[in-house]
Tab-separated table of C-alpha atoms in Angstrom:
chain	number	residue	atom	x	y	z
A	20	MET	CA	0.270	0.002	-0.068
A	21	SER	CA	1.064	3.436	-0.579
A	22	ALA	CA	1.543	5.948	2.126
A	23	THR	CA	-1.752	7.504	0.835
A	24	ASP	CA	-3.466	4.464	1.353
A	25	LEU	CA	-2.038	3.443	4.750
A	26	ARG	CA	-3.368	7.115	6.096
A	27	ALA	CA	-6.738	6.548	4.957
A	28	LEU	CA	-6.871	2.897	5.954
A	29	LEU	CA	-5.766	4.133	9.656
A	30	ALA	CA	-8.257	7.020	9.278
A	31	ALA	CA	-11.045	4.659	8.935
A	32	HIS	CA	-9.671	1.698	11.166
A	33	PRO	CA	-8.210	3.543	14.253
A	34	GLU	CA	-8.616	0.309	16.293
A	35	LEU	CA	-5.559	-1.326	14.107
A	36	ALA	CA	-3.152	0.891	15.614
A	37	THR	CA	-3.924	-0.260	19.025
A	38	LYS	CA	-4.062	-4.057	17.662
A	39	LEU	CA	-0.431	-3.602	16.149
A	40	GLY	CA	0.752	-1.819	19.171
A	41	ARG	CA	0.254	-5.454	21.135
A	42	ALA	CA	1.671	-7.528	18.748
A	43	ASP	CA	4.667	-9.564	19.829
A	44	PRO	CA	7.802	-7.906	19.269
A	45	GLN	CA	9.744	-10.396	17.760
A	46	ALA	CA	7.059	-11.023	15.297
A	47	VAL	CA	7.358	-7.304	14.491
A	48	ALA	CA	10.943	-7.703	13.814
A	49	ASP	CA	10.522	-10.879	11.811
A	50	TRP	CA	7.960	-8.998	9.740
A	51	TRP	CA	9.994	-5.659	9.477
A	52	HIS	CA	13.246	-7.373	8.251
A	53	SER	CA	11.159	-9.460	5.529
A	54	LEU	CA	10.301	-5.912	4.039
A	55	ASP	CA	14.300	-4.836	3.863
A	56	GLY	CA	15.621	-3.551	0.889
A	57	PRO	CA	18.891	-5.105	-0.780
A	58	ASP	CA	21.005	-2.066	0.178
A	59	GLY	CA	20.448	-2.132	3.823
A	60	GLY	CA	18.759	1.019	3.787
A	61	LEU	CA	14.928	1.259	4.218
A	62	SER	CA	13.006	-0.376	1.551
A	63	ASP	CA	10.013	1.263	-0.498
A	64	ALA	CA	7.618	-0.560	1.428
A	65	GLN	CA	9.213	0.530	4.771
A	66	THR	CA	9.449	4.069	3.749
A	67	ALA	CA	5.749	4.018	2.648
A	68	LEU	CA	4.945	2.395	6.180
A	69	VAL	CA	7.092	5.335	8.056
A	70	VAL	CA	5.592	8.223	5.974
A	71	GLY	CA	2.101	6.838	6.012
A	72	ILE	CA	1.494	5.917	9.483
A	73	PRO	CA	4.673	7.651	11.492
A	74	ALA	CA	2.512	7.405	15.031
A	75	VAL	CA	2.250	3.620	14.491
A	76	ILE	CA	5.622	2.905	13.389
A	77	GLY	CA	7.323	5.293	15.516
A	78	ALA	CA	5.462	3.305	18.512
A	79	LEU	CA	5.851	-0.143	17.631
A	80	ASN	CA	8.323	-2.364	19.318
A	81	GLY	CA	10.355	-4.726	17.217
A	82	VAL	CA	10.811	-2.308	14.044
A	83	GLY	CA	14.240	-1.111	13.223
A	84	TRP	CA	15.410	1.581	15.287
A	85	ASP	CA	16.493	3.918	12.144
A	86	ALA	CA	12.866	3.532	10.810
A	87	ARG	CA	11.574	4.456	14.337
A	88	TYR	CA	13.801	7.761	14.197
A	89	ALA	CA	12.463	8.765	10.913
A	90	ALA	CA	9.005	8.203	11.979
A	91	SER	CA	9.579	9.830	15.403
A	92	LYS	CA	10.789	13.047	13.648
A	93	LEU	CA	7.915	13.154	11.449
A	94	ASN	CA	5.908	13.344	14.689
A	95	ILE	CA	7.440	15.809	16.219
A	96	GLN	CA	7.304	17.809	13.207
A	97	VAL	CA	3.506	17.418	13.239
A	98	ALA	CA	3.222	18.631	17.049
A	99	LYS	CA	5.481	21.777	16.292
A	100	ALA	CA	3.135	22.540	13.520
A	101	ALA	CA	0.007	21.996	15.575
A	102	ASN	CA	1.971	24.149	18.589
A	103	GLU	CA	2.741	27.191	16.333
A	104	LYS	CA	-1.037	27.186	15.252
A	105	LYS	CA	-1.837	27.941	18.911
A	106	ILE	CA	0.790	29.956	19.439
A	107	ALA	CA	-0.257	32.343	16.332
A	108	ALA	CA	-4.383	31.929	17.635
A	109	LEU	CA	-2.957	33.488	20.971
A	110	HIS	CA	-1.209	36.496	19.744
A	111	GLN	CA	-4.468	37.021	17.434
A	112	GLN	CA	-6.188	37.043	20.482
A	113	ILE	CA	-3.946	39.841	22.269
A	114	ASP	CA	-4.465	41.907	19.127
A	115	ASP	CA	-7.981	41.246	19.157
A	116	LEU	CA	-7.805	42.733	22.740
A	117	ALA	CA	-6.010	45.759	21.873
A	118	SER	CA	-8.532	46.692	19.378
A	119	PHE	CA	-11.541	46.207	22.050
A	120	ARG	CA	-9.527	47.540	24.642
A	121	GLY	CA	-9.346	44.586	26.763
A	122	THR	CA	-8.414	44.176	30.141
A	123	THR	CA	-4.483	43.794	31.078
A	124	LEU	CA	-5.210	40.748	33.229
A	125	ALA	CA	-6.722	38.970	30.215
A	126	ARG	CA	-3.514	40.310	27.917
A	127	ALA	CA	-1.155	39.010	30.644
A	128	GLU	CA	-2.528	35.547	30.808
A	129	LEU	CA	-2.317	34.929	27.259
A	130	VAL	CA	1.444	36.249	27.362
A	131	HIS	CA	1.726	33.407	29.877
A	132	GLN	CA	0.344	30.721	27.893
A	133	ILE	CA	2.450	31.811	24.754
A	134	ALA	CA	5.742	31.851	26.788
A	135	GLY	CA	4.668	28.118	27.851
A	136	LEU	CA	3.804	27.332	24.449
A	137	GLU	CA	7.488	28.670	22.828
A	138	ALA	CA	9.268	27.035	25.637
A	139	ARG	CA	7.438	23.670	24.305
A	140	GLN	CA	8.409	24.685	20.510
A	141	ALA	CA	12.291	25.001	21.581
A	142	THR	CA	12.042	21.450	23.353
A	143	TYR	CA	10.570	20.077	19.839
A	144	THR	CA	13.065	21.750	18.236
A	145	THR	CA	15.763	20.189	20.075
A	146	MET	CA	13.979	16.841	19.842
A	147	GLU	CA	13.813	16.804	16.293
A	148	GLY	CA	17.610	16.763	15.883
A	149	ARG	CA	17.823	13.713	18.271
A	150	GLN	CA	17.796	10.073	17.979
A	151	VAL	CA	14.046	9.581	19.006
A	152	LEU	CA	12.563	6.145	19.211
A	153	LEU	CA	9.108	7.212	20.615
A	154	PHE	CA	7.203	10.605	20.560
A	155	ASP	CA	3.769	10.850	21.353
A	156	LEU	CA	1.725	13.473	23.118
A	157	ALA	CA	-0.477	10.991	25.328
A	158	GLY	CA	-1.049	11.610	28.976
A	159	ASN	CA	1.854	13.629	30.120
A	160	GLY	CA	4.099	12.526	26.984
A	161	ARG	CA	6.206	9.579	25.713
A	162	TYR	CA	9.690	10.159	24.782
A	163	VAL	CA	12.441	7.664	24.375
A	164	GLU	CA	15.737	8.533	23.255
A	165	VAL	CA	19.098	7.099	22.135
A	166	HIS	CA	22.538	8.117	22.960
A	167	GLY	CA	25.108	6.005	20.738
A	168	THR	CA	24.697	3.920	17.485
A	169	LEU	CA	23.283	0.527	17.898
A	170	THR	CA	25.468	-1.766	15.650
A	171	ALA	CA	26.663	-5.510	15.398
A	172	SER	CA	29.720	-4.450	18.217
A	173	THR	CA	27.289	-3.232	20.308
A	174	ARG	CA	27.374	-5.420	23.652
A	175	ASN	CA	25.697	-3.572	26.541
A	176	ILE	CA	22.458	-1.471	25.990
A	177	GLY	CA	21.664	0.649	29.778
A	178	VAL	CA	18.150	1.960	29.840
A	179	ILE	CA	17.727	4.838	32.500
A	180	VAL	CA	13.965	5.186	33.968
A	181	ASN	CA	13.667	8.463	35.887
A	182	GLY	CA	11.492	9.534	38.409
A	183	THR	CA	9.143	12.091	39.835
A	184	THR	CA	8.104	15.173	37.746
A	185	LEU	CA	9.110	13.329	34.582
A	186	ASN	CA	7.166	14.903	31.760
A	187	MET	CA	7.533	16.032	28.224
A	188	ASP	CA	8.560	19.376	29.390
A	189	THR	CA	11.248	18.252	31.766
A	190	VAL	CA	12.498	15.176	29.999
A	191	LEU	CA	15.469	16.791	28.152
A	192	GLY	CA	16.965	17.953	31.696
A	193	TYR	CA	16.882	14.177	32.781
A	194	ASP	CA	18.598	12.943	29.580
A	195	LYS	CA	21.830	14.189	30.354
A	196	ARG	CA	22.234	10.943	32.519
A	197	ALA	CA	22.071	8.691	29.869
A	198	ALA	CA	24.189	10.719	27.715
A	199	ASN	CA	27.122	10.807	30.315
A	200	PHE	CA	27.178	7.085	30.718
A	201	GLN	CA	27.501	6.773	26.950
A	202	LYS	CA	30.202	9.480	26.565
A	203	GLU	CA	32.354	7.761	29.246
A	204	ASN	CA	32.019	4.581	26.841
A	205	ARG	CA	32.701	6.392	24.047
A	206	ASP	CA	35.862	8.575	25.548
A	207	HIS	CA	37.358	5.431	26.194
A	208	ASN	CA	37.564	4.307	22.383
A	209	ASP	CA	34.795	1.877	23.221
A	210	ASP	CA	31.394	2.319	21.443
A	211	SER	CA	30.009	-1.253	23.229
A	212	LEU	CA	27.477	0.979	25.061
A	213	VAL	CA	24.335	2.341	23.985
A	214	THR	CA	22.462	4.144	26.351
A	215	VAL	CA	18.743	5.068	26.712
A	216	THR	CA	16.370	7.695	28.419
A	217	TRP	CA	12.813	6.067	28.570
A	218	MET	CA	9.733	7.912	29.597
A	219	GLY	CA	7.213	5.227	27.635
A	220	GLY	CA	4.190	5.936	29.956
A	221	ASP	CA	3.040	8.449	32.600
A	222	PHE	CA	5.091	9.276	35.367
A	223	PRO	CA	3.821	10.739	38.920
A	224	ASP	CA	4.184	14.562	39.814
A	225	TRP	CA	3.986	15.636	43.395
A	226	GLY	CA	0.280	15.915	43.507
A	227	THR	CA	0.212	12.305	42.479
A	228	TYR	CA	1.500	11.204	45.765
A	229	THR	CA	-1.751	12.364	47.584
A	230	ARG	CA	-3.527	9.437	45.867
A	231	THR	CA	-1.670	6.331	46.536
A	232	THR	CA	-4.209	3.863	44.417
A	233	GLU	CA	-3.247	6.123	41.368
A	234	LEU	CA	0.282	5.815	41.950
A	235	SER	CA	0.137	2.199	41.991
A	236	GLY	CA	-1.968	1.939	38.806
A	237	MET	CA	0.594	4.457	37.161
A	238	ALA	CA	3.429	2.410	38.359
A	239	ASN	CA	1.883	-0.861	37.075
A	240	ALA	CA	1.150	0.572	33.602
A	241	THR	CA	3.943	2.238	33.059
A	242	GLY	CA	6.091	-0.819	33.933
A	243	ARG	CA	4.296	-2.963	31.584
A	244	ALA	CA	5.192	-0.442	28.910
A	245	LEU	CA	8.676	-0.836	29.953
A	246	ALA	CA	8.560	-4.684	29.744
A	247	GLU	CA	7.240	-4.372	26.428
A	248	PHE	CA	9.790	-1.995	25.105
A	249	VAL	CA	12.814	-3.988	26.686
A	250	ASP	CA	11.113	-7.072	24.743
A	251	GLY	CA	11.381	-5.021	21.533
A	252	VAL	CA	15.204	-3.945	22.298
A	253	ARG	CA	15.539	-7.511	22.592
A	254	ALA	CA	13.703	-8.364	19.462
A	255	VAL	CA	16.490	-6.329	17.474
A	256	THR	CA	19.771	-6.610	19.119
A	257	GLU	CA	21.464	-9.670	21.219
A	258	ALA	CA	23.240	-6.649	23.400
A	259	ARG	CA	23.190	-7.115	27.123
A	260	SER	CA	20.436	-4.824	28.473
A	261	VAL	CA	20.570	-3.425	31.926
A	262	ILE	CA	17.584	-1.269	33.375
A	263	VAL	CA	18.317	1.456	35.880
A	264	GLY	CA	15.423	2.860	38.182
A	265	HIS	CA	15.552	6.240	39.897
A	266	SER	CA	13.423	7.154	42.508
A	267	ALA	CA	9.855	6.706	41.537
A	268	GLY	CA	11.313	5.109	38.326
A	269	GLY	CA	12.658	2.310	40.593
A	270	GLY	CA	9.095	1.412	41.638
A	271	ILE	CA	8.127	1.369	37.707
A	272	VAL	CA	11.062	-0.988	37.128
A	273	GLY	CA	9.928	-3.125	40.127
A	274	ALA	CA	6.570	-3.407	38.305
A	275	ALA	CA	7.919	-4.152	35.151
A	276	GLU	CA	9.792	-6.843	36.820
A	277	LYS	CA	6.451	-8.515	38.300
A	278	VAL	CA	5.528	-8.830	34.467
A	279	GLY	CA	8.380	-10.344	33.172
A	280	LEU	CA	11.061	-7.796	32.497
A	281	SER	CA	13.875	-9.504	30.206
A	282	ALA	CA	16.746	-7.696	31.518
A	283	ASP	CA	20.188	-9.060	32.195
A	284	ALA	CA	20.665	-6.866	35.112
A	285	VAL	CA	18.463	-4.289	37.199
A	286	ILE	CA	20.105	-1.359	39.286
A	287	GLN	CA	17.527	0.350	41.646
A	288	VAL	CA	18.996	3.990	42.337
A	289	SER	CA	17.527	6.038	45.209
A	290	SER	CA	14.540	3.771	44.640
A	291	ALA	CA	11.159	4.481	46.132
A	292	GLY	CA	10.505	0.852	46.260
A	293	ALA	CA	10.739	-2.668	44.854
A	294	GLY	CA	7.182	-2.361	43.093
A	295	PRO	CA	3.918	-2.333	44.256
A	296	ASP	CA	3.100	-5.330	46.111
A	297	VAL	CA	6.598	-6.474	45.909
A	298	HIS	CA	8.024	-8.010	49.280
A	299	SER	CA	10.271	-10.561	47.727
A	300	VAL	CA	12.535	-11.105	44.436
A	301	GLN	CA	10.157	-14.190	44.158
A	302	ASP	CA	7.290	-11.704	43.433
A	303	TYR	CA	9.240	-11.135	40.312
A	304	LYS	CA	8.709	-13.122	37.117
A	305	ASN	CA	12.253	-13.665	36.881
A	306	PRO	CA	13.831	-13.624	40.446
A	307	GLN	CA	16.996	-14.869	39.237
A	308	THR	CA	17.943	-11.797	37.271
A	309	PRO	CA	20.917	-10.154	39.092
A	310	ARG	CA	20.183	-7.061	40.688
A	311	TYR	CA	21.717	-4.214	42.590
A	312	THR	CA	20.687	-1.225	44.487
A	313	LEU	CA	22.201	1.873	45.896
A	314	THR	CA	21.222	4.915	47.978
A	315	ALA	CA	23.102	7.605	49.688
A	316	PRO	CA	22.945	7.422	53.583
A	317	ASP	CA	21.817	10.933	53.434
A	318	ASP	CA	19.509	10.778	50.830
A	319	PRO	CA	16.020	12.620	51.704
A	320	ILE	CA	14.089	9.586	49.963
A	321	THR	CA	15.436	7.446	52.658
A	322	PRO	CA	12.810	7.589	55.214
A	323	PHE	CA	10.257	6.756	52.798
A	324	GLN	CA	11.736	3.778	51.273
A	325	GLY	CA	9.440	0.611	52.197
A	326	LEU	CA	6.822	2.991	53.457
A	327	PHE	CA	4.299	1.339	55.861
A	328	TRP	CA	6.596	-2.125	56.028
A	329	GLY	CA	6.244	-2.491	52.469
A	330	THR	CA	2.368	-1.820	51.883
A	331	GLY	CA	2.768	1.432	50.598
A	332	PRO	CA	2.398	2.031	46.833
A	333	PHE	CA	6.095	1.147	45.591
A	334	GLY	CA	6.534	-2.017	47.759
A	335	ALA	CA	9.328	-2.849	50.164
A	336	ASN	CA	12.739	-1.395	50.113
A	337	THR	CA	14.773	-2.610	47.307
A	338	GLU	CA	17.618	-3.135	50.367
A	339	ASP	CA	15.860	-5.387	52.426
A	340	LEU	CA	15.515	-7.831	49.653
A	341	GLU	CA	17.216	-11.089	49.875
A	342	GLY	CA	19.319	-11.901	46.990
A	343	VAL	CA	19.662	-7.796	45.922
A	344	THR	CA	23.609	-6.526	46.045
A	345	VAL	CA	23.835	-3.227	47.888
A	346	LEU	CA	26.349	-0.861	45.999
A	347	ASP	CA	28.422	1.614	47.687
A	348	SER	CA	27.190	5.066	47.046
A	349	GLY	CA	30.384	6.880	48.313
A	350	PRO	CA	30.438	10.403	49.471
A	351	THR	CA	27.853	12.895	48.069
A	352	PRO	CA	28.049	16.724	48.244
A	353	LEU	CA	27.540	18.267	51.659
A	354	ALA	CA	27.750	14.872	53.001
A	355	GLY	CA	27.208	15.062	56.822
A	356	LEU	CA	23.820	16.947	56.802
A	357	PRO	CA	21.034	15.399	58.404
A	358	VAL	CA	18.981	15.465	55.171
A	359	ASN	CA	20.938	16.347	52.123
A	360	PRO	CA	18.618	17.727	49.181
A	361	TRP	CA	21.679	17.138	46.830
A	362	ALA	CA	22.086	13.459	47.582
A	363	HIS	CA	19.284	12.227	45.817
A	364	ASP	CA	20.456	13.434	42.242
A	365	ALA	CA	24.196	13.624	42.717
A	366	VAL	CA	24.211	9.832	42.440
A	367	PHE	CA	24.310	10.443	38.586
A	368	ASP	CA	27.335	13.086	38.807
A	369	ALA	CA	29.389	11.677	36.700
A	370	GLY	CA	32.862	10.382	38.193
A	371	THR	CA	31.455	9.769	41.770
A	372	GLN	CA	31.705	6.541	43.754
A	373	ALA	CA	28.083	5.922	42.949
A	374	TRP	CA	27.918	6.778	39.302
A	375	LYS	CA	31.002	4.401	38.582
A	376	ASN	CA	29.427	1.733	40.135
A	377	ILE	CA	26.122	2.124	38.175
A	378	TYR	CA	28.510	2.300	34.944
A	379	TYR	CA	30.491	-0.459	35.961
A	380	VAL	CA	27.218	-3.170	36.175
A	381	MET	CA	25.962	-1.372	32.869
A	382	VAL	CA	28.979	-2.096	31.096
A	383	GLY	CA	29.531	-5.840	32.566
A	384	GLU	CA	32.053	-5.538	35.094
A	385	SER	CA	31.939	-5.927	38.598
A	386	PRO	CA	31.805	-2.791	40.922
A	387	GLN	CA	33.434	-4.935	43.875
A	388	THR	CA	36.147	-7.025	42.088
A	389	GLY	CA	36.672	-5.855	38.631
A	390	THR	CA	35.727	-8.979	36.747
A	391	TRP	CA	33.156	-9.632	34.574
A	392	LEU	CA	29.539	-10.278	35.847
A	393	ALA	CA	27.940	-13.872	34.602
A	394	PRO	CA	25.629	-13.500	31.478
A	395	GLY	CA	21.889	-12.861	32.316
A	396	PRO	CA	19.315	-15.358	32.499
A	397	PHE	CA	18.178	-14.824	28.795
A	398	GLY	CA	20.864	-16.114	27.022
A	399	GLU	CA	25.016	-15.915	26.752
A	400	ARG	CA	26.400	-12.524	25.848
A	401	PRO	CA	29.824	-11.732	24.824
A	402	THR	CA	32.322	-10.738	27.332
A	403	GLN	CA	35.297	-8.410	27.129
A	404	VAL	CA	37.500	-6.704	29.431
A	405	TYR	CA	36.683	-3.229	29.728
């Protein structure tokens, strides 16, 4: 089908997009490869799919990453155009107010709205130049960005799942964490690591914590999306996958583990908990997965980990689970304060002991001995000395 025919089909049957999104990622990968062109680039059939239904292809786990990058770029351009129209309409309202001598208060509100939309437009412009696997304005936003180039020599993929206040307006600020790990690997002339900033579902804001049922439901829904994403990663590469959950993102990673996260290792960093209703690694579908946890002792999240004896919305404290290796966080900025507001995020400061230990696990090197970790439970992985 041509791109025009595909658009018409999806407009007539929007339920097809949902049905495709539920397809098994390995089946999707096999189908996508069956359409490959002879020169290694996108075939005419693949290009028609990307151009015709970019919202579907950009979100489809198992599709080749280059195609998803191209689809996501088109999706961002559509969002930019719509946002530009909103800005123009608000400017017209300001002009109309001036003509009819509207109130200063009304004008100030319109100016405030324009400032927010212009900030979002700048975000879209930045995203347009990135390697974006997923872009969707559903909920609080869906955004997945890749650092590095996925090739046959890629041995490790680190997926960073951040926490509270993550949304379309803030995600680029959090993205520096994934970028720094990949930069460290690249600076050592070793392109074996690709990192991913993952925001494939809704994340809590501060108001969500007053609604604990909603918080658990959000963690479970976003966790399931994470598990499906990692299945999609494994469908396109044999690289080892390491999932890092920070703060509320830790609870989301735990929720993903309940439904079968196919990771080779999991690192819980300053985690809010092991996942809703999780009290033991036996509550995970794959209890044998190597797991690590790390929290600075002066982190303000410490009193809330495993809240209410593990019955809180994010489950038990990850450090209380048998079989989870506790990593050294090292000193943090202004260490010694009873509650150190910088400690929670400082674990991602490049070069710190905490950051190094996360990196060592991410690239397959033991933070304790410098020896390589055993391959994960989902198959052999090539091992080399870092």
